[in-house]
Coordinates of C-alpha atoms and ligand atoms in Angstrom, one line a residue:
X1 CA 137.1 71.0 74.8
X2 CA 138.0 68.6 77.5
X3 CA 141.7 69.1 76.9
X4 CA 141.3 73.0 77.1
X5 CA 139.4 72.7 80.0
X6 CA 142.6 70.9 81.3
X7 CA 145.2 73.2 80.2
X8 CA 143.5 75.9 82.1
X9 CA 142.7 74.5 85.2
X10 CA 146.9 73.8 85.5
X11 CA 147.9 77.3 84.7
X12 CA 145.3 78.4 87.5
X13 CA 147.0 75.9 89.8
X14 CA 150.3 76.9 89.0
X15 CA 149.8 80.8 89.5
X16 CA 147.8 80.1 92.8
X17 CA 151.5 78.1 93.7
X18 CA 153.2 81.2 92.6
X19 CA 151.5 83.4 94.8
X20 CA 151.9 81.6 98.1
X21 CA 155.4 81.2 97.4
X22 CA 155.9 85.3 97.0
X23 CA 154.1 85.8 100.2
X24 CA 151.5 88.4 98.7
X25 CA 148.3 88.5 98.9
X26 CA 147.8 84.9 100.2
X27 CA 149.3 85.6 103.8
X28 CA 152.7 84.8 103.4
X29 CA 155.3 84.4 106.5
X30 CA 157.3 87.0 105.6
X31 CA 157.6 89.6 108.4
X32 CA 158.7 92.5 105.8
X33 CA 155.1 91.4 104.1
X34 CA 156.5 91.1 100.6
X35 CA 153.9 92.2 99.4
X36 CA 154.1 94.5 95.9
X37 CA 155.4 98.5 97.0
X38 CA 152.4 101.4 96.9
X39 CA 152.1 104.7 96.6
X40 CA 152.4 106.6 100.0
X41 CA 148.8 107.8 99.6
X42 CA 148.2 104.2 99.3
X43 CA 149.6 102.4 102.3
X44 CA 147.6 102.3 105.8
X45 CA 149.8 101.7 109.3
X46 CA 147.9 100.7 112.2
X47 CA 149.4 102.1 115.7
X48 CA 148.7 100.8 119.3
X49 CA 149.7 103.6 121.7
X50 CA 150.1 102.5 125.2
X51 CA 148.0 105.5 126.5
X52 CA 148.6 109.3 127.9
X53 CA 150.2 108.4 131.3
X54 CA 153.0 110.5 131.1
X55 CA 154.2 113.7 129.3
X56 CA 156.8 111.7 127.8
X57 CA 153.5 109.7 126.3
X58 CA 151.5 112.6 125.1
X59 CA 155.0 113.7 123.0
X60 CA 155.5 110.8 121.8
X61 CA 151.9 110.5 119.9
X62 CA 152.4 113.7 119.0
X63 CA 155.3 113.4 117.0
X64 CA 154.4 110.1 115.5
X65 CA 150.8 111.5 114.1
X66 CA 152.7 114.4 112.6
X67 CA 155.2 112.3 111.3
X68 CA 152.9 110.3 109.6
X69 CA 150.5 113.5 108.4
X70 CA 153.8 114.9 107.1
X71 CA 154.4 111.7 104.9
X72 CA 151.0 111.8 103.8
X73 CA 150.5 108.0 105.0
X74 CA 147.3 106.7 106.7
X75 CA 147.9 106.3 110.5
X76 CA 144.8 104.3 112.4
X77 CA 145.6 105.5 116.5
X78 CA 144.4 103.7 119.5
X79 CA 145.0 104.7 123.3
X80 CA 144.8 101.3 125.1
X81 CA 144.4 103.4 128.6
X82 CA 147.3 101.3 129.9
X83 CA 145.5 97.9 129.3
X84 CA 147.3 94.9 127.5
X85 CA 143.6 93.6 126.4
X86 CA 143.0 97.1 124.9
X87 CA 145.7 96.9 122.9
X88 CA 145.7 93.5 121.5
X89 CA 141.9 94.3 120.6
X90 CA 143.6 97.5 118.6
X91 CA 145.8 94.9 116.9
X92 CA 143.4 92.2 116.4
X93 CA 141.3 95.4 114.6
X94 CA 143.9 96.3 112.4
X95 CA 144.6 92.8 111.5
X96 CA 141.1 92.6 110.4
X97 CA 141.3 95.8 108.3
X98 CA 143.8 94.7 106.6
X99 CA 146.3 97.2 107.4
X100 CA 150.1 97.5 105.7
X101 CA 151.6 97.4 108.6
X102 CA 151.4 97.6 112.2
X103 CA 153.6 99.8 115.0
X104 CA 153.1 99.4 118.7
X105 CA 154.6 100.1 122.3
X106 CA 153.9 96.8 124.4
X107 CA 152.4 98.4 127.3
X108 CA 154.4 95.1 129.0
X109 CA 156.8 93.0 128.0
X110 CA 154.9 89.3 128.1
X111 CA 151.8 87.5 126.6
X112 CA 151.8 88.8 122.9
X113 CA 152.8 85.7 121.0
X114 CA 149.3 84.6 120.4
X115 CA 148.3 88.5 118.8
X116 CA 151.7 88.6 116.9
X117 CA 151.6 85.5 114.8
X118 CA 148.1 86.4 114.3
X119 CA 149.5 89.4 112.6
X120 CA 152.5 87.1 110.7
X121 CA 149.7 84.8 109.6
X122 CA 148.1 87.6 107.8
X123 CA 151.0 88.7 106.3
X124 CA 151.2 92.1 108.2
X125 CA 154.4 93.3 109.0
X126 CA 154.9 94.2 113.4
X127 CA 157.6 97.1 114.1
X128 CA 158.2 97.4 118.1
X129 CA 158.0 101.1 119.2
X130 CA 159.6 102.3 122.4
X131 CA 158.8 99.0 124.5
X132 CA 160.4 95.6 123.7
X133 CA 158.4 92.3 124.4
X134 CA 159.9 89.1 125.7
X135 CA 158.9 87.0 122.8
X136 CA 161.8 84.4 121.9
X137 CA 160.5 84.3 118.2
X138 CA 161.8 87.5 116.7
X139 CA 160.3 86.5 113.3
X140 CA 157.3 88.3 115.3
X141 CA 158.6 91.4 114.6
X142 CA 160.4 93.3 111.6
X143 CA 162.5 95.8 114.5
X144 CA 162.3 97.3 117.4
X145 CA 162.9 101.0 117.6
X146 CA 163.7 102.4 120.9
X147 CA 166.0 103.6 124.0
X148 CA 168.4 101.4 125.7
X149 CA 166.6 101.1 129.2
X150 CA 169.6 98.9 130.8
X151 CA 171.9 102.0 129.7
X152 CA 169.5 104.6 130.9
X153 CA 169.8 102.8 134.4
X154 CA 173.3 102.7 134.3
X155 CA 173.6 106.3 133.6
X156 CA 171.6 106.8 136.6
X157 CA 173.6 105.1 139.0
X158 CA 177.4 106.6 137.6
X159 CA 175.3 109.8 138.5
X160 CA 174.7 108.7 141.9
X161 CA 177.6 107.4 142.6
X162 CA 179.6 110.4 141.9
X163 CA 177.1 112.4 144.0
X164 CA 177.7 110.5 146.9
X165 CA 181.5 109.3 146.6
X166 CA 181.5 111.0 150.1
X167 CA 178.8 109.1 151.8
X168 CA 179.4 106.5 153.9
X169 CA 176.1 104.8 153.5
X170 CA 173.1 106.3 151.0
X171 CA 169.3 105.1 151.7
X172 CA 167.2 105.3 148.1
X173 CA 163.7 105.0 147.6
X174 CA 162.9 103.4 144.3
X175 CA 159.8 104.7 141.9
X176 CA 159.4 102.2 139.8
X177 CA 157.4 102.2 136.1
X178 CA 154.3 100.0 135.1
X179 CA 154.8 96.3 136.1
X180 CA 156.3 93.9 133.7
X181 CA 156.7 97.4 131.1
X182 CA 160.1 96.8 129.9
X183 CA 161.7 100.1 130.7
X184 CA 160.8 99.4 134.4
X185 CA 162.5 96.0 134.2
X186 CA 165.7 97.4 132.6
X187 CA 166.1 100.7 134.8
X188 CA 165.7 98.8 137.9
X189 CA 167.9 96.5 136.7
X190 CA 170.6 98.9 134.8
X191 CA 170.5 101.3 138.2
X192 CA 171.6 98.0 140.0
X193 CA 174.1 96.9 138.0
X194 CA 176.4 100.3 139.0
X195 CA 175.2 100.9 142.8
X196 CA 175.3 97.5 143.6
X197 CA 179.3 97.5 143.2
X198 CA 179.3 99.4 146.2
X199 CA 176.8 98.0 149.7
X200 CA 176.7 101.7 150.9
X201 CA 173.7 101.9 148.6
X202 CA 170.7 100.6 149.8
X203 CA 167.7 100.5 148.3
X204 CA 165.2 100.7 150.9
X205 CA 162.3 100.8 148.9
X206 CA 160.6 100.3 145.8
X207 CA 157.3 100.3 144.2
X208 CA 155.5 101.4 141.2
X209 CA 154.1 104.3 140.9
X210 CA 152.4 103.5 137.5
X211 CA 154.9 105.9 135.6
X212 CA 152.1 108.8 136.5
X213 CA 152.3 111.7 138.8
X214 CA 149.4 110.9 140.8
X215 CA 151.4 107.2 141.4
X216 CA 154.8 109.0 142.3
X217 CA 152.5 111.4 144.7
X218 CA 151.0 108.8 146.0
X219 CA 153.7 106.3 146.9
X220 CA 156.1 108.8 147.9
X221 CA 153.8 109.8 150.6
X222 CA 153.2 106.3 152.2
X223 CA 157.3 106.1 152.2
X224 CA 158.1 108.7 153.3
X225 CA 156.1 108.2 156.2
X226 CA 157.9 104.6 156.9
X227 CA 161.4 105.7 155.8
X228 CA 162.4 108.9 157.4
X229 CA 166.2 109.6 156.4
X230 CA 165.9 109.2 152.7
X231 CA 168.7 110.4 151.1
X232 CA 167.3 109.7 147.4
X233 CA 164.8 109.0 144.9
X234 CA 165.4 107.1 142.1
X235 CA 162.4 107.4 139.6
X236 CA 161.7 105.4 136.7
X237 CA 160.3 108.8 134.5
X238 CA 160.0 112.4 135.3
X239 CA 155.8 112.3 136.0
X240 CA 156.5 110.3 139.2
X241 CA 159.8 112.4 140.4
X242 CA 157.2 115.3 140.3
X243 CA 154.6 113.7 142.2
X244 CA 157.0 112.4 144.4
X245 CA 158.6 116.6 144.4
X246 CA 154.8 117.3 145.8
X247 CA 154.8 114.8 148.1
X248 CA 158.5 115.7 149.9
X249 CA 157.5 119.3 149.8
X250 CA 153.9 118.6 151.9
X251 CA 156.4 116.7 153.8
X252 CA 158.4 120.1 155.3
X253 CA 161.2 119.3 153.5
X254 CA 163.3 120.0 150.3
X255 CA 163.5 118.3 147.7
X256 CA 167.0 118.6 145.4
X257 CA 168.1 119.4 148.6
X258 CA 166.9 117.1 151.5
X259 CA 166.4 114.6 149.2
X260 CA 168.2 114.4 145.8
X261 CA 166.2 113.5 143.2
X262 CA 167.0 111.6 139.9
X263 CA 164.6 110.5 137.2
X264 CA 164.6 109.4 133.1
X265 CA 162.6 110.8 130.1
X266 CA 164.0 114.7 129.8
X267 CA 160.3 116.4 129.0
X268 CA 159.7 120.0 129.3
X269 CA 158.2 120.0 133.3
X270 CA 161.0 117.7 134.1
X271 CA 163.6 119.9 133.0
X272 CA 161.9 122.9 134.4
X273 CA 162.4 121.4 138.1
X274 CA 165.7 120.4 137.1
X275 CA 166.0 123.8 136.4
X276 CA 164.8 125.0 139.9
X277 CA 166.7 122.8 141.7
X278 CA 163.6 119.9 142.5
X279 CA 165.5 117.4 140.8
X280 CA 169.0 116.7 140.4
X281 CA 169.6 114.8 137.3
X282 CA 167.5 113.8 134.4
X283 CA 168.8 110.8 132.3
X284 CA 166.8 112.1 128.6
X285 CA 164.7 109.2 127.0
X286 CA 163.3 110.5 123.5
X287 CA 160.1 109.8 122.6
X288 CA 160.6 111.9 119.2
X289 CA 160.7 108.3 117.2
X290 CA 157.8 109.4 114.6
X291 CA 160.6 110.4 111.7
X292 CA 162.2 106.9 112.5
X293 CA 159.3 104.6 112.2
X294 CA 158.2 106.5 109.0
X295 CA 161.2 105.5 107.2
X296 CA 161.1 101.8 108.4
X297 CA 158.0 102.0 107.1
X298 CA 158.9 103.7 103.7
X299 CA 162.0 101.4 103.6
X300 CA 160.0 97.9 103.9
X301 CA 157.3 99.5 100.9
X302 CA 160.2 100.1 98.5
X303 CA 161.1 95.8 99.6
X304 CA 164.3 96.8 101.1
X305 CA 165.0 95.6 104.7
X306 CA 165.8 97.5 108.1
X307 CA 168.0 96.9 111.2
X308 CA 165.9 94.6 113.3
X309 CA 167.4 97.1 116.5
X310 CA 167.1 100.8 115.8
X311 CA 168.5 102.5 119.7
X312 CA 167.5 105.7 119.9
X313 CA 170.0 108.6 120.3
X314 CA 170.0 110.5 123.9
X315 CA 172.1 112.2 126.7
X316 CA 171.5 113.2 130.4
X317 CA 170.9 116.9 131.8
X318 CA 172.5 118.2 135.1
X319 CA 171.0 121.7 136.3
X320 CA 173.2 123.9 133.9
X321 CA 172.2 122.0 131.2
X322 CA 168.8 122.1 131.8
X323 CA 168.6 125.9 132.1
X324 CA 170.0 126.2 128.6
X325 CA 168.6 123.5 126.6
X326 CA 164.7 124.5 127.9
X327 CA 164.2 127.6 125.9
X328 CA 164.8 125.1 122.5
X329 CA 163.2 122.4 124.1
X330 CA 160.6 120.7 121.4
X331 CA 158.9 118.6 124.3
Ligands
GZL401 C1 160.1 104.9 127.8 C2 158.6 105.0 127.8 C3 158.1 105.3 129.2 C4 158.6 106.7 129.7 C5 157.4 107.1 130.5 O1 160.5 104.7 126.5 O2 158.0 103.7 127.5 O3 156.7 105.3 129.3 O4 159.8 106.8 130.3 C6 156.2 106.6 129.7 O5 157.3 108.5 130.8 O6 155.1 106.5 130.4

C-alpha cells in the first residue's frame, strides 16, 4: 500500500512540474499566455479605454466594440474618464476575473510597471492600443498597435514649412495633448524636429489643452490675448483646433485665414472645417484599430505570435481633399 501511495504522490509531482513549465494554468511568464487555444465564444478580452475626450475617442470605442461583437468575442469596456488610477483599477479588475487577455491605451506614458507584471504574473497577455508606455521591460507587453506620433509631427511641420517658405519669421502657438500622453510627447517633439531646421519659426507658446475642445477654447483665448500677431496654431488633435476655431473667431478675426490652423486625427467635424476653410491642414490619425486588435487577439489563441509593433496606416488632408473624402468618411 505504502509503495502505491508513493508512486502516486510522484506522478502528481511531476505533472504539477509539467504545468508550470507550459505556462498554463499556473501563471506562467509567457506574455502570449500559452495557455491551450478556445473557441471564440469562449475567450474574454478586458479593454481599458482612455475615456470620450475627443471625437477621435468616441470612434475609436466604437469600432473596437463592433469589432469585437462582429467576432463574437467577449469584450469587458471601461472609460477611465482620463484618470491613470481609473484605469489601472480597470486592469487590476480584469486581472482578477481572470480575463484572456487584456488591451489598453495608456492614458500616459509612465508608472504602469507595477499593474503590468501584475498582469504577466497572472499569466494574462497586455496588447498596447493607440498609446505607447515608457516601460523599458517590453516582456510587459505582447505589441503595441498604433500611429507613429513622431511622424505625424513631422508631417506637420513639412506642411508648414512649405506654407511659409515666404515668411521671414512665423510666430506659432502650440496646443498641446494630455500631459505625459505619448502622442503629446511625440507631436511636439516630431513638429520640432522639421521647424526647428529653420529659427524663423518660433514657437511662442504652448500648453495643453487636455486634447478637448473646451481645453483648445479655453487656452486659445488666454493666448491670444498675450500673443497678438499669431501667425499659427499648431494643435495636437482636431477637438482643440476647433475650440481654439471658436476662440479666434470671438476674437474678430479669421481663422484659416488670419491665423492658419493645423491639427492631427482626421474625424468627421475636423474635416468639415477643413472643408470650410477653418483649418488648413489635417495630419489623419486612425482610430479604426478594432479589426487589428481582433486578429492579434485571434492570432495569440491559435499559439501563433504577432509583430510586437503593428503602425497604423494614414495620410494627411489639405482642403481639396477634405471636400472629397467627407461624403465616404466612416468617422
Ligand atoms: C491618438 C490618440 C489621441 C487623439 C486624440 O492616437 O491617442 O487621443 O489624437 C485623442 O483626439 O484624445
Amino acid at each position: 500500500m505504502k509503495k502505491l501511495i508513493s508512486i502516486a504522490a510522484a506522478g502528481v509531482l511531476l505533472l504539477g512540474l509539467a504545468g508550470c513549465a507550459s505556462g498554463g494554468d499556473s501563471g506562467g511568464s509567457d506574455a502570449a499566455g500559452g495557455g491551450e487555444s478556445k473557441a471564440l465564444d469562449e475567450l474574454v478580452v478586458g479593454f481599458a479605454q482612455v475615456g470620450a475626450e475627443s471625437g477621435w475617442r468616441t470612434a475609436n470605442t466604437k469600432d473596437i466594440q463592433a469589432a469585437f461583437e462582429d467576432a463574437g468575442i467577449e469584450l469587458k469596456f471601461s472609460d477611465a474618464q482620463q484618470k491613470q488610477e481609473n484605469q489601472i483599477k480597470a486592469i487590476r479588475s480584469y486581472i482578477q476575473q481572470g480575463v484572456d487577455y487584456i488591451a489598453f491605451s495608456p492614458v500616459v506614458e509612465t508608472g504602469w510597471d507595477a499593474v503590468l507584471n501584475e498582469a504577466k504574473a497572472a499569466g494574462i497577455p497586455v496588447i498596447l492600443t493607440d498609446r505607447a508606455v515608457d516601460s523599458k521591460d517590453e516582456s510587459l507587453y505582447v505589441s503595441f498597435l498604433g500611429s507613429d506620433f513622431v511622424e505625424e509631427g513631422e508631417k506637420a511641420g513639412e506642411w508648414a514649412v512649405e506654407e511659409f517658405a515666404d515668411a521671414d519669421s512665423v510666430k506659432i502657438v502650440q496646443l498641446e495633448g494630455t500631459t505625459g500622453a505619448a502622442p503629446a510627447i511625440d507631436r511636439a517633439e516630431g513638429f520640432a524636429n522639421v521647424i526647428g531646421e529653420d529659427d524663423k519659426f518660433e514657437i511662442v507658446a504652448s500648453q495643453t489643452g487636455d486634447f478637448t475642445r473646451a481645453g483648445g477654447l479655453q487656452v486659445m483665448e488666454a493666448l491670444l490675448k498675450s500673443n497678438p500677431d499669431i501667425d499659427l496654431v499648431y494643435a495636437h488633435n482636431d477637438d482643440m483646433g476647433l475650440g481654439a476655431i471658436e476662440a479666434i473667431e470671438a476674437a474678430g478675426l479669421v481663422p484659416g485665414v488670419d491665423i492658419k490652423i493645423i491639427t492631427v486625427d482626421a474625424v468627421k467635424d475636423g474635416m468639415q472645417a477643413l472643408a470650410d476653410g477653418k483649418i488648413n491642414f489635417i495630419v489623419e490619425c486612425s482610430p479604426l484599430l478594432g479589426q487589428q486588435l481582433v486578429d492579434i487577439v485571434k492570432t495569440l489563441n491559435d499559439g501563433g505570435t504577432v509583430e510586437p509593433r503593428i503602425v497604423t496606416e494614414e495620410t494627411t488632408f489639405t482642403k481639396e481633399q477634405a471636400i472629397e473624402a467627407l461624403p465616404d468618411r466612416q468617422y
